[in-house]
Tab-separated table of C-alpha atoms and ligand atoms in Angstrom:
chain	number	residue	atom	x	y	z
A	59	UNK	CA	136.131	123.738	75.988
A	60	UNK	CA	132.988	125.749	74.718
A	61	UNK	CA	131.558	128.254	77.164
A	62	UNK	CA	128.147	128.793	76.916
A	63	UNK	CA	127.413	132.246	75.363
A	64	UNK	CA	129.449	130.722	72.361
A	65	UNK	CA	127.545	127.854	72.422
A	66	UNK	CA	124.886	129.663	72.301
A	67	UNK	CA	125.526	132.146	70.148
A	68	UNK	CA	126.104	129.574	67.406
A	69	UNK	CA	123.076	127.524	67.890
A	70	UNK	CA	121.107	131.000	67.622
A	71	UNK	CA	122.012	131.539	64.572
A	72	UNK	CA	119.702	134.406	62.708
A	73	UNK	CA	116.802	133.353	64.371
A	74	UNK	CA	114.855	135.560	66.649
A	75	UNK	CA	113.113	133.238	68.810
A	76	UNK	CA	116.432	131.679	69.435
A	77	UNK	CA	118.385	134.964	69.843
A	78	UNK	CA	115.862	136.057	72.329
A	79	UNK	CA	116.497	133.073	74.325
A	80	UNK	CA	120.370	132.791	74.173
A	81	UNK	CA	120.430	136.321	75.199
A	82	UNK	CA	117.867	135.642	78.373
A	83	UNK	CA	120.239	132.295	79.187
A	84	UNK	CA	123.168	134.315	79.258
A	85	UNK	CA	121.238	136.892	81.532
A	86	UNK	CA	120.023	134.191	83.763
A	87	UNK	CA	123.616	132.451	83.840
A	88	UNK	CA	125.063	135.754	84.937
A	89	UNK	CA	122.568	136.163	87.857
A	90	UNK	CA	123.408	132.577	89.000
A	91	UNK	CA	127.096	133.766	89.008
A	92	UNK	CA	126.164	135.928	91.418
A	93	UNK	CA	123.908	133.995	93.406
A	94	UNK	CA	126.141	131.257	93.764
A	95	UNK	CA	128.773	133.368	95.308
A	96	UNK	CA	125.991	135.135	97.619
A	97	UNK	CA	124.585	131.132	98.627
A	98	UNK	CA	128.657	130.108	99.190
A	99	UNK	CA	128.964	133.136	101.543
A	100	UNK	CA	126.119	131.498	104.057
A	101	UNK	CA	125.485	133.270	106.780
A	102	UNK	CA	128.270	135.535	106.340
A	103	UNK	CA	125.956	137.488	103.477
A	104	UNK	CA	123.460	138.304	106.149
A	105	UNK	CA	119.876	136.006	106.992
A	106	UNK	CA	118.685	134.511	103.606
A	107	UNK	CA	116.762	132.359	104.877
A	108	UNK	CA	114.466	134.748	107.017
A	109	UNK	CA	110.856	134.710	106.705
A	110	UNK	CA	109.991	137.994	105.519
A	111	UNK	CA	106.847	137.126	103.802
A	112	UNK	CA	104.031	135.253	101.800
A	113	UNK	CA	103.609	134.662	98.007
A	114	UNK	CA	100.812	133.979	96.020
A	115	UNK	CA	99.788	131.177	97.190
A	116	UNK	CA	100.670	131.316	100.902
A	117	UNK	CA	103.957	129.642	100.484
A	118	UNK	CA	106.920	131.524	103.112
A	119	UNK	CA	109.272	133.706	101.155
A	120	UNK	CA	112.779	134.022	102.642
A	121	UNK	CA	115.044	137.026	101.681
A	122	UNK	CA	117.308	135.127	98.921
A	123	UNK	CA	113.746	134.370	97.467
A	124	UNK	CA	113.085	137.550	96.780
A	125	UNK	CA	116.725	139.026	95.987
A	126	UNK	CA	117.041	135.687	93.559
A	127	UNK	CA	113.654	137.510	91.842
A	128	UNK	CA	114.348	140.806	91.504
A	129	UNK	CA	117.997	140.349	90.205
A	130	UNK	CA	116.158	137.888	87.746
A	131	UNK	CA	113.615	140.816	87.142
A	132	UNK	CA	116.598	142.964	86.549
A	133	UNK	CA	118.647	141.414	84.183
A	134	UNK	CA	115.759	140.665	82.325
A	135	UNK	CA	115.141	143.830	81.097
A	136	UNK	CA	117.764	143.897	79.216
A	137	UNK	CA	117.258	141.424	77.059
A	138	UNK	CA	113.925	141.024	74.396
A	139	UNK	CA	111.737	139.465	77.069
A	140	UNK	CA	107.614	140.379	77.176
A	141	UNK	CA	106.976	138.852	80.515
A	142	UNK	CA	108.160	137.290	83.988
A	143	UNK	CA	105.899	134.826	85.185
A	144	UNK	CA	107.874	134.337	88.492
A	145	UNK	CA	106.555	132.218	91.522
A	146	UNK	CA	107.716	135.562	93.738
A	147	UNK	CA	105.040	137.742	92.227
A	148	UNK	CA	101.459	137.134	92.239
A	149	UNK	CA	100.912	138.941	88.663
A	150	UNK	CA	102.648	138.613	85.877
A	151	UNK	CA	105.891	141.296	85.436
A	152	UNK	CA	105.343	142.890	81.892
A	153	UNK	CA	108.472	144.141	80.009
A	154	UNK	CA	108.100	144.644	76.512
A	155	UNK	CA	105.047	143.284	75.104
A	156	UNK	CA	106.184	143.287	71.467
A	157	UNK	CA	109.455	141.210	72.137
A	158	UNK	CA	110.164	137.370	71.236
A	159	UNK	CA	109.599	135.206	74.318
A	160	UNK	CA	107.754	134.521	77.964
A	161	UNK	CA	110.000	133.617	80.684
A	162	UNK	CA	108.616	131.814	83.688
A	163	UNK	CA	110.857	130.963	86.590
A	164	UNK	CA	111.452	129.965	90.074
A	165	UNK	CA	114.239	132.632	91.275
A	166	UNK	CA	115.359	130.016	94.143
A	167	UNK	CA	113.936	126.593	94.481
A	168	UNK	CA	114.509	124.174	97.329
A	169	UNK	CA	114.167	127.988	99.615
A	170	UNK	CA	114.090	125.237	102.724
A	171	UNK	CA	117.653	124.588	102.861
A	172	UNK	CA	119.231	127.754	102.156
A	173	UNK	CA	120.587	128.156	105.437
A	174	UNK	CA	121.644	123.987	105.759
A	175	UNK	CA	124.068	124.269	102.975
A	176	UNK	CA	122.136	121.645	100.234
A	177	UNK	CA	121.776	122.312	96.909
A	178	UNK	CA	119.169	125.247	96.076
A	179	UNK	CA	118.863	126.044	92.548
A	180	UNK	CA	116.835	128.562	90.058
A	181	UNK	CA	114.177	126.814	87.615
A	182	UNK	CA	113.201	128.552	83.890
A	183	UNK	CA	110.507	127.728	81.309
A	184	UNK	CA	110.751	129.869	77.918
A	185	UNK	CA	107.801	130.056	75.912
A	186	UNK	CA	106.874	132.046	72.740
A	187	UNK	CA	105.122	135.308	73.228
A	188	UNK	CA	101.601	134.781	71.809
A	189	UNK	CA	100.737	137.209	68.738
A	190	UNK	CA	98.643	140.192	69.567
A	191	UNK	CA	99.007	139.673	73.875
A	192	UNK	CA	97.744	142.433	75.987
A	193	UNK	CA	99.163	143.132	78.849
A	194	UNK	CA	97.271	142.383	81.713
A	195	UNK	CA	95.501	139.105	79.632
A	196	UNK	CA	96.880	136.317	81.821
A	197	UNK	CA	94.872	133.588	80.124
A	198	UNK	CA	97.099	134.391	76.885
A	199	UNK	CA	100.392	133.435	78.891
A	200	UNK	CA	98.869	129.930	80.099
A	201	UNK	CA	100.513	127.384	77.511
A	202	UNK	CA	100.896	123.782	77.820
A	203	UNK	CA	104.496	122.569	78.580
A	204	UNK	CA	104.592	121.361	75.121
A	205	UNK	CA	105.074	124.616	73.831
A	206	UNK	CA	108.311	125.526	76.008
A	207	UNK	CA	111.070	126.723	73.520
A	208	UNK	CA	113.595	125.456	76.162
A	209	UNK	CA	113.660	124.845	79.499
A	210	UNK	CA	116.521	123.726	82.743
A	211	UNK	CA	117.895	124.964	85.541
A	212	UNK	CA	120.898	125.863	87.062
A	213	UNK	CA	121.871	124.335	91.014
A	214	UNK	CA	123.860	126.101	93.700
A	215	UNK	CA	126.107	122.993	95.112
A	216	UNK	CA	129.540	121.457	95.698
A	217	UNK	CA	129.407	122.865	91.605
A	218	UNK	CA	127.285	125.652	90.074
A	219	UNK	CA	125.197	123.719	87.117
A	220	UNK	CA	123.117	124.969	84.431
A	221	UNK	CA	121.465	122.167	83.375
A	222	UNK	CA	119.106	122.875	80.219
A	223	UNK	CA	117.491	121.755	77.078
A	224	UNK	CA	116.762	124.080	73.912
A	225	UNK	CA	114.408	121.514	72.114
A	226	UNK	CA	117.325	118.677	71.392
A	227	UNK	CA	118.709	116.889	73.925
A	228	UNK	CA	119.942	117.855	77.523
A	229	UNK	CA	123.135	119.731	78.286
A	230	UNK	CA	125.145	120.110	81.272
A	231	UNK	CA	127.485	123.780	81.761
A	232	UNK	CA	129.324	123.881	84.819
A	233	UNK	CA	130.755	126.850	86.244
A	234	UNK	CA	134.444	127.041	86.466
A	235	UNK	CA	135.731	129.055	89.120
A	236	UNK	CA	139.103	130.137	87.697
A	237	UNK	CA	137.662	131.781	84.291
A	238	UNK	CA	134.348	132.541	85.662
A	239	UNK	CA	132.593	131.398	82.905
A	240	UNK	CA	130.351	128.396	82.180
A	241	UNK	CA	131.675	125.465	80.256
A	242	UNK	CA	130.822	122.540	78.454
A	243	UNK	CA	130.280	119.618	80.780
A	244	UNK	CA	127.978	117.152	78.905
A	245	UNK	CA	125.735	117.123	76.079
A	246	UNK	CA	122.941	114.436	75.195
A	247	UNK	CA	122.741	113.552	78.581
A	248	UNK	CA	120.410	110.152	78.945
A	249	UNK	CA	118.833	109.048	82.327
A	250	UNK	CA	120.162	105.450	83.296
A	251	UNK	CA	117.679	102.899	83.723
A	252	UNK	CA	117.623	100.198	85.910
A	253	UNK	CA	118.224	102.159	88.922
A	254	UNK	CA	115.877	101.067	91.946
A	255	UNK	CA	116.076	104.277	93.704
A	256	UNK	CA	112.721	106.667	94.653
A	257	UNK	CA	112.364	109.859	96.099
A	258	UNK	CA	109.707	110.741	97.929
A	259	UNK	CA	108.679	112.971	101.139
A	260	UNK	CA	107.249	109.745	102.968
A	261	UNK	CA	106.374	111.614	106.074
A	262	UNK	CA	103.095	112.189	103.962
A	263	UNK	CA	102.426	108.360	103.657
A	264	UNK	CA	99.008	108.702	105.401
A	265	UNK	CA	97.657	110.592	102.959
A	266	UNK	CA	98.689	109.234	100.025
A	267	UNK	CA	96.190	108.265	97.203
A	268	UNK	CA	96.429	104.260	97.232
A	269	UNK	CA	98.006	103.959	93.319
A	270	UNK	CA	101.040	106.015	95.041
A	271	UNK	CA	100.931	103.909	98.182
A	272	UNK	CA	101.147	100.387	96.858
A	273	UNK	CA	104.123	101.518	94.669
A	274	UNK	CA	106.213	102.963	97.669
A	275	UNK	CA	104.756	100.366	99.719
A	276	UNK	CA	106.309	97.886	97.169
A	277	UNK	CA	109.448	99.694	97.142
A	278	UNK	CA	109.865	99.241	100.759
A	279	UNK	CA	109.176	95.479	100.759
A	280	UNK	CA	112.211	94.588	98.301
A	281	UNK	CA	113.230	91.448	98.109
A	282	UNK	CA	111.160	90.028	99.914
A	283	UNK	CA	107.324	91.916	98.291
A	284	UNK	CA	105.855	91.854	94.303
A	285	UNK	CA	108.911	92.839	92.968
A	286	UNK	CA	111.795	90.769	94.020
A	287	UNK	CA	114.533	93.604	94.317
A	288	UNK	CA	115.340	95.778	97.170
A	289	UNK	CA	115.636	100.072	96.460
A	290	UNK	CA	117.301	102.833	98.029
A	291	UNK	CA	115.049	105.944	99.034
A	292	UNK	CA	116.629	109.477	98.793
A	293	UNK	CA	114.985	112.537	99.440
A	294	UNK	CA	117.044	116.218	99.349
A	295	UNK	CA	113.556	118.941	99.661
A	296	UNK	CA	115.117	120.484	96.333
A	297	UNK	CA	113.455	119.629	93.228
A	298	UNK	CA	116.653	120.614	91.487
A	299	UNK	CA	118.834	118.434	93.496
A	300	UNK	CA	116.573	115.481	92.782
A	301	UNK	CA	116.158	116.368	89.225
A	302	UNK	CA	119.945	116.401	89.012
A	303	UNK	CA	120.154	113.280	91.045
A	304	UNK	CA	117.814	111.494	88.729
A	305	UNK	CA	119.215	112.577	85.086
A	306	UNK	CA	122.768	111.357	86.258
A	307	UNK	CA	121.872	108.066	88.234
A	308	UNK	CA	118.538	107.107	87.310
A	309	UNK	CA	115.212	106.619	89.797
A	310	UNK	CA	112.057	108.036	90.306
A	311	UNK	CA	111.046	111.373	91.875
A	312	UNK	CA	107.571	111.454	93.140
A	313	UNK	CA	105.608	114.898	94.718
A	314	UNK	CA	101.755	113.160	94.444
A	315	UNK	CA	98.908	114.783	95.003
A	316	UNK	CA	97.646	113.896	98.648
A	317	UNK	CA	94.975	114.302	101.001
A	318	UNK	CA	96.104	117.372	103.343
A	319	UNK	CA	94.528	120.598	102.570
A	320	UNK	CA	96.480	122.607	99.995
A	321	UNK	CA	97.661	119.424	98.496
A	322	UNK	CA	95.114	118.036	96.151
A	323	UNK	CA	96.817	119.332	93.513
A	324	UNK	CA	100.106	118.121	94.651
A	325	UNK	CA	102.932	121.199	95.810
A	326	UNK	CA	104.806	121.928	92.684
A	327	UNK	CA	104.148	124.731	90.538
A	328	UNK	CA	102.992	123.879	86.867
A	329	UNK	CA	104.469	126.072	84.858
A	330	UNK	CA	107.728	127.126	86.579
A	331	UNK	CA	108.451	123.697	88.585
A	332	UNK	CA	106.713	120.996	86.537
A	333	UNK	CA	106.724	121.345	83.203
A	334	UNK	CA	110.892	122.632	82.916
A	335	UNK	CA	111.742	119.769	84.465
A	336	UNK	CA	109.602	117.018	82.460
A	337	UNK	CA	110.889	119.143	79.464
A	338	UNK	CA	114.350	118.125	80.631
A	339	UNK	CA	113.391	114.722	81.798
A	340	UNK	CA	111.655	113.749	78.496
A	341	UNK	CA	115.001	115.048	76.508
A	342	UNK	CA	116.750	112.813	78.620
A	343	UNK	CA	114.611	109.449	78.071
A	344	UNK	CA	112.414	109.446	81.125
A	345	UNK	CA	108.854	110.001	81.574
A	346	UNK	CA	106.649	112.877	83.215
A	347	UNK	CA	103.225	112.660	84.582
A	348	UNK	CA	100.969	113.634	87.397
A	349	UNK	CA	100.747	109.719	87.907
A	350	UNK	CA	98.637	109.026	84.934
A	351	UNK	CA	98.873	111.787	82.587
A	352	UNK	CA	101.272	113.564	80.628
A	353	UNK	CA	102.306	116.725	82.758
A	354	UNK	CA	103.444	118.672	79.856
A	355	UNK	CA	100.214	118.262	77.983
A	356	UNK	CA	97.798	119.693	80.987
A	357	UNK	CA	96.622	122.710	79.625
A	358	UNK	CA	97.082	125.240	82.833
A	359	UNK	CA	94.471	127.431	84.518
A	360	UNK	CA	96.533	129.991	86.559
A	361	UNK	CA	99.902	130.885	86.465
A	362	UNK	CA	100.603	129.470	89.706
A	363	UNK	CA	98.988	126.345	90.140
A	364	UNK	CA	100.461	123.361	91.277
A	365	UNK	CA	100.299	120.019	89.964
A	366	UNK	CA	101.234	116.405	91.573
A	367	UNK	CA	104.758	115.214	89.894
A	368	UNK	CA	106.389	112.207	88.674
A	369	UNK	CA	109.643	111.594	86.773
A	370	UNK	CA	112.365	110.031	86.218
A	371	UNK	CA	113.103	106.331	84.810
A	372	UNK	CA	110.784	104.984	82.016
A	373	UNK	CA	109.785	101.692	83.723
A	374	UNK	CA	109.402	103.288	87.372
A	375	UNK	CA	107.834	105.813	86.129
A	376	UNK	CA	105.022	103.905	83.983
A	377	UNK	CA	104.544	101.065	87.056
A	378	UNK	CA	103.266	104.573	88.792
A	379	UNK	CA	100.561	105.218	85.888
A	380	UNK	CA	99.534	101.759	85.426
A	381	UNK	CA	98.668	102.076	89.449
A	382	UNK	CA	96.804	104.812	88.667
A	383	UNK	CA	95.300	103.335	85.515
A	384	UNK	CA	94.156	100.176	87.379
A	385	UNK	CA	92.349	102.384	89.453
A	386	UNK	CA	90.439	104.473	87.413
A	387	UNK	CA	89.158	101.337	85.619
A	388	UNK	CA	88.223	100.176	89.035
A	389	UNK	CA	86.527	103.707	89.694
A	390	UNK	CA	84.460	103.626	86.715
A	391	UNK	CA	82.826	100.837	87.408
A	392	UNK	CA	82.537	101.460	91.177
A	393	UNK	CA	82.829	105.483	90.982
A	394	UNK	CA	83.198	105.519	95.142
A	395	UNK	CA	86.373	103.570	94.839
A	396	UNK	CA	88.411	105.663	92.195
A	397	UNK	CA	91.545	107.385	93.290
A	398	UNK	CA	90.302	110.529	93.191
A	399	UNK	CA	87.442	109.677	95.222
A	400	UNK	CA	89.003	107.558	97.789
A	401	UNK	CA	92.419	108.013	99.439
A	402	UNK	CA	93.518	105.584	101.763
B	1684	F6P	O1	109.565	124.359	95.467
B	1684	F6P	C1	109.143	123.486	96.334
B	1684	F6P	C2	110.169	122.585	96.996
B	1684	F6P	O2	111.095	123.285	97.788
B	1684	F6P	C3	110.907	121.610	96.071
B	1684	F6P	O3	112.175	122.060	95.699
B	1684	F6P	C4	110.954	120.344	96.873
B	1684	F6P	O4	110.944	119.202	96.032
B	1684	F6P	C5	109.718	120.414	97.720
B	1684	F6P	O5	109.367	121.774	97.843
B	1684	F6P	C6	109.905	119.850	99.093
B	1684	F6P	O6	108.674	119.801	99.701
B	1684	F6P	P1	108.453	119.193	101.179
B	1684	F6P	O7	109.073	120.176	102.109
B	1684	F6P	O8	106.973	119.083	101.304
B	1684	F6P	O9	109.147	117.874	101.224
């Protein structure tokens, strides 16, 4: 079976770009090594899951959050990497300005159930370092998600996954325990369709926008509403969990904007949450959006903000922007009654 520096290695080739990035994978698969056995010790490892701070953007950060970043920070300076745009750090972490390639991650997503033994995972976005940058010029590290280079994540569960994409297709390493190396698991993975299964957080029904609504409210009525067929409902709290969920079984995945403060923009981050995993998703067949709109063609504003999220199966997926559509034809007619204007 190929193990993934190999694999890597040979799909590298001469290129720099591509070097760049199969040496930062490797890095990043040899922190998860090590996370994963931290994450399997639980509590015997000590309180990860202690609140021992804020980041950015007022989100808690637990003590794995922050050990998951700086080994991240660490192993990335050995490889040709100019910058860490992390969701730990509230500025940008230069390295060496002249090499290759951007990294942008999320050190530990799903930080809610470290201590309740569910999957947790990491999250990484590479993008090409822009010609000329200056450190300290953060508008010259916000790209669109359609210029990743590649993009995945790896999840801390019953198995450690990377799950990735370098441009062509989704591929799935899994850790194996006896060599300690990853390994080959799946390549061209392709999300099912036909799957009637949606996850969403629906304690935050109430302030859902009403495109949202109507298509969980659909959902719920099965058989017996609009759509004649009844669905399952799943939801983990880690976006790598459901991701994973989604490109093996099929579904939908929904984190809307909503009406609570903090949340107009939705919860996950852009460029470290978002656009990886419609990078991964669209590689795999599915579709992306914020509910109308192509996430990975939003041009981004700040590093960290956050943007609503939808993904998963083509057809679920586009019901969810036609809702959204609708309305917006609706609103410009009748501006007060638009779904940004008027939440339910
Ligand atoms: O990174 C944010 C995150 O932990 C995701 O992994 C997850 O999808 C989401 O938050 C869960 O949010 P909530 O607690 O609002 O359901």
């Amino acid at each position: 079976m190929t193990d993934l520096t190999t694999y890597l290695t040979d799909w590298a080739g001469p290129d720099q770009h591509k070097q760049a990035i199969a040496k930062a994978m490797t890095g990043l698969a040899e922190v998860s090594i090590k996370l994963s056995k931290l994450i399997a010790q639980g509590a015997l490892a000590g309180k990860m899951a202690e609140v021992i701070g804020d980041n950015a953007d007022g989100d808690a950060q637990k003590a794995l959050d922050i050990q998951a970043h700086d080994m991240c920070i660490e192993e990335f300076r050995k490889v040709p990497i100019s910058v860490v745009i992390s969701e730990e750090a509230e500025e940008p972490v230069y390295l060496d300005t002249t090499a290759p390639i951007i990294v942008a991650i999320d050190p530990l997503d799903g930080s809610s159930n470290i201590d309740t033994n569910v999957s947790i995972g990491t999250i990484f976005s590479f993008l090409p370092t822009p010609d000329n940058m200056k450190e300290g010029d953060v508008s010259a590290l916000l790209q669109k998600g359609t210029e990743q280079l590649a993009a995945g994540f790896t999840v801390y569960g019953p198995q450690t996954s990377m799950v990735f994409t370098l441009g062509d297709g989704v591929l799935v390493f899994i850790l194996d325990e006896e060599t300690g190396k990853y390994l080959l698991a799946e390549e061209g993975m392709k999300i099912p369709s036909g799957k009637r299964e949606y996850a969403i957080n629906a304690s935050n029904h109430r302030h859902w926008e009403s495109p949202v609504a109507t298509f969980i409210e659909e959902c719920i009525e099965g058989k017996d509403g609009p759509r004649g067929e009844d669905y399952n409902m799943r939801w983990v709290g880690s976006l790598v969990a459901e991701a994973y969920r989604i490109l093996v079984r099929g579904g939908i995945f929904l984190y809307p904007r909503d009406a609570r403060a903090g949340y107009q923009q939705g919860r996950l981050r852009l460029v470290y949450e978002a656009n990886p995993v419609s990078f991964l998703i669209e590689q795999a067949g599915g579709m992306a959006t914020e509910g109308e709109f192509r996430v990975m063609e939003k041009q981004p504003e700040d590093i960290h903000q956050r943007a609503p999220l939808v993904f998963g199966d083509n057809k679920l997926v586009d019901r969810v922007r036609r809702y959204h559509a609708e309305i917006d034809k609706v609103a410009a007619r009748a501006p007060l009654f638009g779904s940004r204007n008027v939440l339910r």
